[in-house]
Amino acid sequence: MSLQLARQIDAQRFEAEALAFRGGLHRLAGRGAEALADLDEALAISRQTGMAYKGPWYLGILAVAAEDEATRNNALAEGEALLATNSIAHNHLNFRREAIDACLAGGDWTGAIRHAAALEDLTRHEPLPWATFFVARGRALAAYGQGKRDEALAAELERLKSEGNRFGFRIALPAIAAARREDNGKLIFIGVYARDIIPSELPAAMLLSLAVWIDAPAAIPIASLGLQVLLDEEKIAEGEAQACIQSGVSITMFPKIPVGLARAGNLVFKMRIGDRQWETVSTLAVKPSTTLALPTQAAAR
């Protein structure tokens, strides 16, 4: 909708912004080609209207979405060069946060630590919980990538998991969950997340937009995923999806699933892949006025 409105009023800066953020969503859903197409278009518009507005931010998103080292490195280099030209503060904050993830994805542990330090320096005199979290997360995941395995790092990852849940930074949790995993030979459903809100009074009907985080030891080209929603022991909804599961952490989006609630109770979300047995991945106690935001729980098979 924001992209359509921006185009209707010929607001090119907002058009680029909508394209860049949609590109980021495509990446999270595993649609790499669509992500890169949106980001390329966003940057093309931004180069016409002026990269000072959000150009470095878009380059950071591109660096995370990049499928090759050259694209990632070029985006990071250009973004960092733009930051040195008196760029707007939001670019410094968001470019560094994206750059940390881009470096982690590329195995550039030193780069991730460097960008974390830059973000920390930026907010040193006016600390932001958001920045403090992503600085600590970047350092912990870089340490894990460098091969560190000790009680201190395990405790830090556990703390970051709790902090991420408390702040609602669910997008940052899968990588933490992957680092905390002890058995690399198992497929893990990390959790289910739904964004819709249950109305204030029961009974209620919803369309749930569900994202499932999966951590796999090896890629699965085509996987059949099943999702069940139960209210206590009663199955009230079910959905299917086909997905290409990547090695490591990936996210699969389910089509909207209609759910009807006639009473309060415990919503139970169960997953299966292929012929495997159904496995509980998240639960939520539902009462009148409950906002649906599912806790992330790991469950290994």
PDB file of N, CA and C in Angstrom, residues 93 119-136 167:
ATOM      1  N   LEU A  93      22.907   4.512  12.274  1.00  0.00           N
ATOM      2  CA  LEU A  93      22.356   3.461  13.131  1.00  0.00           C
ATOM      3  C   LEU A  93      22.003   2.210  12.335  1.00  0.00           C
ATOM      4  N   LEU A 119      28.905   1.084  15.914  1.00  0.00           N
ATOM      5  CA  LEU A 119      27.563   1.358  16.431  1.00  0.00           C
ATOM      6  C   LEU A 119      27.617   1.721  17.910  1.00  0.00           C
ATOM      7  N   GLU A 120      28.469   1.047  18.647  1.00  0.00           N
ATOM      8  CA  GLU A 120      28.626   1.358  20.072  1.00  0.00           C
ATOM      9  C   GLU A 120      29.174   2.770  20.261  1.00  0.00           C
ATOM     10  N   ASP A 121      30.170   3.150  19.476  1.00  0.00           N
ATOM     11  CA  ASP A 121      30.743   4.494  19.573  1.00  0.00           C
ATOM     12  C   ASP A 121      29.702   5.558  19.254  1.00  0.00           C
ATOM     13  N   LEU A 122      28.849   5.264  18.288  1.00  0.00           N
ATOM     14  CA  LEU A 122      27.840   6.229  17.864  1.00  0.00           C
ATOM     15  C   LEU A 122      26.862   6.553  18.986  1.00  0.00           C
ATOM     16  N   THR A 123      26.566   5.573  19.818  1.00  0.00           N
ATOM     17  CA  THR A 123      25.550   5.750  20.869  1.00  0.00           C
ATOM     18  C   THR A 123      26.148   5.797  22.273  1.00  0.00           C
ATOM     19  N   ARG A 124      27.456   5.939  22.354  1.00  0.00           N
ATOM     20  CA  ARG A 124      28.124   5.869  23.657  1.00  0.00           C
ATOM     21  C   ARG A 124      27.600   6.927  24.632  1.00  0.00           C
ATOM     22  N   HIS A 125      27.390   8.153  24.161  1.00  0.00           N
ATOM     23  CA  HIS A 125      26.973   9.236  25.058  1.00  0.00           C
ATOM     24  C   HIS A 125      25.457   9.274  25.267  1.00  0.00           C
ATOM     25  N   GLU A 126      24.709   8.638  24.370  1.00  0.00           N
ATOM     26  CA  GLU A 126      23.254   8.529  24.517  1.00  0.00           C
ATOM     27  C   GLU A 126      22.863   7.091  24.187  1.00  0.00           C
ATOM     28  N   PRO A 127      23.079   6.166  25.123  1.00  0.00           N
ATOM     29  CA  PRO A 127      22.835   4.743  24.849  1.00  0.00           C
ATOM     30  C   PRO A 127      21.379   4.463  24.466  1.00  0.00           C
ATOM     31  N   LEU A 128      21.217   3.581  23.505  1.00  0.00           N
ATOM     32  CA  LEU A 128      19.904   3.103  23.083  1.00  0.00           C
ATOM     33  C   LEU A 128      19.828   1.603  23.343  1.00  0.00           C
ATOM     34  N   PRO A 129      18.788   1.123  24.016  1.00  0.00           N
ATOM     35  CA  PRO A 129      18.671  -0.323  24.235  1.00  0.00           C
ATOM     36  C   PRO A 129      18.744  -1.119  22.937  1.00  0.00           C
ATOM     37  N   TRP A 130      18.147  -0.587  21.873  1.00  0.00           N
ATOM     38  CA  TRP A 130      18.192  -1.245  20.560  1.00  0.00           C
ATOM     39  C   TRP A 130      19.631  -1.428  20.103  1.00  0.00           C
ATOM     40  N   ALA A 131      20.409  -0.352  20.142  1.00  0.00           N
ATOM     41  CA  ALA A 131      21.797  -0.430  19.696  1.00  0.00           C
ATOM     42  C   ALA A 131      22.628  -1.309  20.619  1.00  0.00           C
ATOM     43  N   THR A 132      22.425  -1.172  21.919  1.00  0.00           N
ATOM     44  CA  THR A 132      23.179  -1.984  22.883  1.00  0.00           C
ATOM     45  C   THR A 132      22.952  -3.468  22.634  1.00  0.00           C
ATOM     46  N   PHE A 133      21.709  -3.838  22.334  1.00  0.00           N
ATOM     47  CA  PHE A 133      21.389  -5.243  22.063  1.00  0.00           C
ATOM     48  C   PHE A 133      22.116  -5.735  20.820  1.00  0.00           C
ATOM     49  N   PHE A 134      22.036  -4.979  19.722  1.00  0.00           N
ATOM     50  CA  PHE A 134      22.630  -5.462  18.473  1.00  0.00           C
ATOM     51  C   PHE A 134      24.155  -5.421  18.505  1.00  0.00           C
ATOM     52  N   VAL A 135      24.728  -4.527  19.279  1.00  0.00           N
ATOM     53  CA  VAL A 135      26.182  -4.547  19.475  1.00  0.00           C
ATOM     54  C   VAL A 135      26.587  -5.834  20.182  1.00  0.00           C
ATOM     55  N   ALA A 136      25.913  -6.141  21.282  1.00  0.00           N
ATOM     56  CA  ALA A 136      26.241  -7.350  22.044  1.00  0.00           C
ATOM     57  C   ALA A 136      25.971  -8.606  21.226  1.00  0.00           C
ATOM     58  N   PHE A 167      12.342  -7.366  24.313  1.00  0.00           N
ATOM     59  CA  PHE A 167      12.214  -6.171  23.483  1.00  0.00           C
ATOM     60  C   PHE A 167      11.354  -6.406  22.241  1.00  0.00           C
TER      61      PHE A 167
END
